[in-house]
CSV table of C-alpha atoms in Angstrom, one decimal:
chain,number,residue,atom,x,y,z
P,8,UNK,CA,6.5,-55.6,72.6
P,9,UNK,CA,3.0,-56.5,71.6
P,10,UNK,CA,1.0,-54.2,69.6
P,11,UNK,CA,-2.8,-54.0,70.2
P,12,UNK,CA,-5.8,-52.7,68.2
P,13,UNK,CA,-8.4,-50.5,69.8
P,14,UNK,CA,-11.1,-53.1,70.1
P,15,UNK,CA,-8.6,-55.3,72.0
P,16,UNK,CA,-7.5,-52.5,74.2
P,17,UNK,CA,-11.2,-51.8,74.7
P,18,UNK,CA,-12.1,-55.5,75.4
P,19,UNK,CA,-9.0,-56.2,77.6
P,20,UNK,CA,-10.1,-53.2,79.9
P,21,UNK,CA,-13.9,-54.2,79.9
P,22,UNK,CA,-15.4,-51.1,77.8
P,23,UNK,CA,-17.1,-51.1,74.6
P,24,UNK,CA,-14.9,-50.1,71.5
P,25,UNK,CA,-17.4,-47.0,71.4
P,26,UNK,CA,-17.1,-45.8,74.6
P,27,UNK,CA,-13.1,-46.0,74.1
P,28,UNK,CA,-13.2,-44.0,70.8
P,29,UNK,CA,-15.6,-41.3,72.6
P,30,UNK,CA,-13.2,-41.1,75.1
P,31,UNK,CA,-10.3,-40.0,72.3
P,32,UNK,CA,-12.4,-37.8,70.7
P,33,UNK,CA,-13.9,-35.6,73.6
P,34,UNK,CA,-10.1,-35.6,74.6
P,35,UNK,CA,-10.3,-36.8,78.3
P,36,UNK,CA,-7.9,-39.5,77.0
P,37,UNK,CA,-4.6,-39.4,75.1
P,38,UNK,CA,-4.1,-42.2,72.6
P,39,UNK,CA,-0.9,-43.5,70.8
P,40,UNK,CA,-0.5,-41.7,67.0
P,41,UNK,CA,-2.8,-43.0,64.5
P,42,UNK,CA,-1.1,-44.8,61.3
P,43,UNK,CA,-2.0,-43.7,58.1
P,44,UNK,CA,-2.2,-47.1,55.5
P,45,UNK,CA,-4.5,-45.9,52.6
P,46,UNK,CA,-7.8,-44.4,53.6
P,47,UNK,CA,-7.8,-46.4,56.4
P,48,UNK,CA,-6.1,-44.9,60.2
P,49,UNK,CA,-5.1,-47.5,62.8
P,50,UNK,CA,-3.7,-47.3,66.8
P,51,UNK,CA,-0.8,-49.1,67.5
P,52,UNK,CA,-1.4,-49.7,71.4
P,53,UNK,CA,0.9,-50.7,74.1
P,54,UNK,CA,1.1,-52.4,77.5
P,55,UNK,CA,1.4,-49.0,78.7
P,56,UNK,CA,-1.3,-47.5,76.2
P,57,UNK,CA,-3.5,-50.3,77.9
P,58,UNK,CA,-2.4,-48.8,81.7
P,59,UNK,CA,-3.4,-45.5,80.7
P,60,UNK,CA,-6.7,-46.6,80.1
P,61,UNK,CA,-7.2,-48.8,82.6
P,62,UNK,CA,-6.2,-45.8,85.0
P,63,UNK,CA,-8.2,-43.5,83.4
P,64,UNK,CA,-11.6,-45.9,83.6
P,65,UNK,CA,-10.4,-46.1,87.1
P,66,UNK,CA,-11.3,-42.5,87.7
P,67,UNK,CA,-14.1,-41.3,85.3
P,68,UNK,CA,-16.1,-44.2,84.5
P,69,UNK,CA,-19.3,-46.0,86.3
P,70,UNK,CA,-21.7,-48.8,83.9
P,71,UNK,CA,-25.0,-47.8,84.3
P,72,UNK,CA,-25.0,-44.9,86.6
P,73,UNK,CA,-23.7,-42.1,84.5
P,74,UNK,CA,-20.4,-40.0,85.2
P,75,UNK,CA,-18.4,-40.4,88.8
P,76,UNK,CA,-19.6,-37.8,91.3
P,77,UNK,CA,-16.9,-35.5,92.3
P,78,UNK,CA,-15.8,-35.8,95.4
P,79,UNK,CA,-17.6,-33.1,97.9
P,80,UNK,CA,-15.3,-30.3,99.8
């Protein structure tokens, strides 16, 4: 089992490293539990981290046009 960092999660989906930090932080997206190693915190990602992602940019994300429209009743 590979483990990622979160600028090669964000680069192997096709989003900045920004965008995918946002994303954590307004909590729209759940990431794996940060590591402690001094001052510094890190993400340990997974294949399936990387899925969740990739699912979630599936259904909330458009470049250049703002947020997805939701869908009309």
């Amino acid at each position: 089992m590979t483990k990622l960092s979160t600028l090669e999660v964000a680069r192997k989906v096709g989003i900045g490293r920004a965008t995918l930090e946002r994303w954590l932080s307004n909590g729209g997206l759940q990431g794996p539990k940060t590591i402690r190693f001094g001052k510094s915190e890190f993400r340990d990602w997974t294949a399936e981290d990387v899925a969740r992602v990739r699912n979630y940019k599936q259904q909330n994300y458009r470049k250049g046009r703002g947020r997805k429209p939701k869908p009309k009743r």
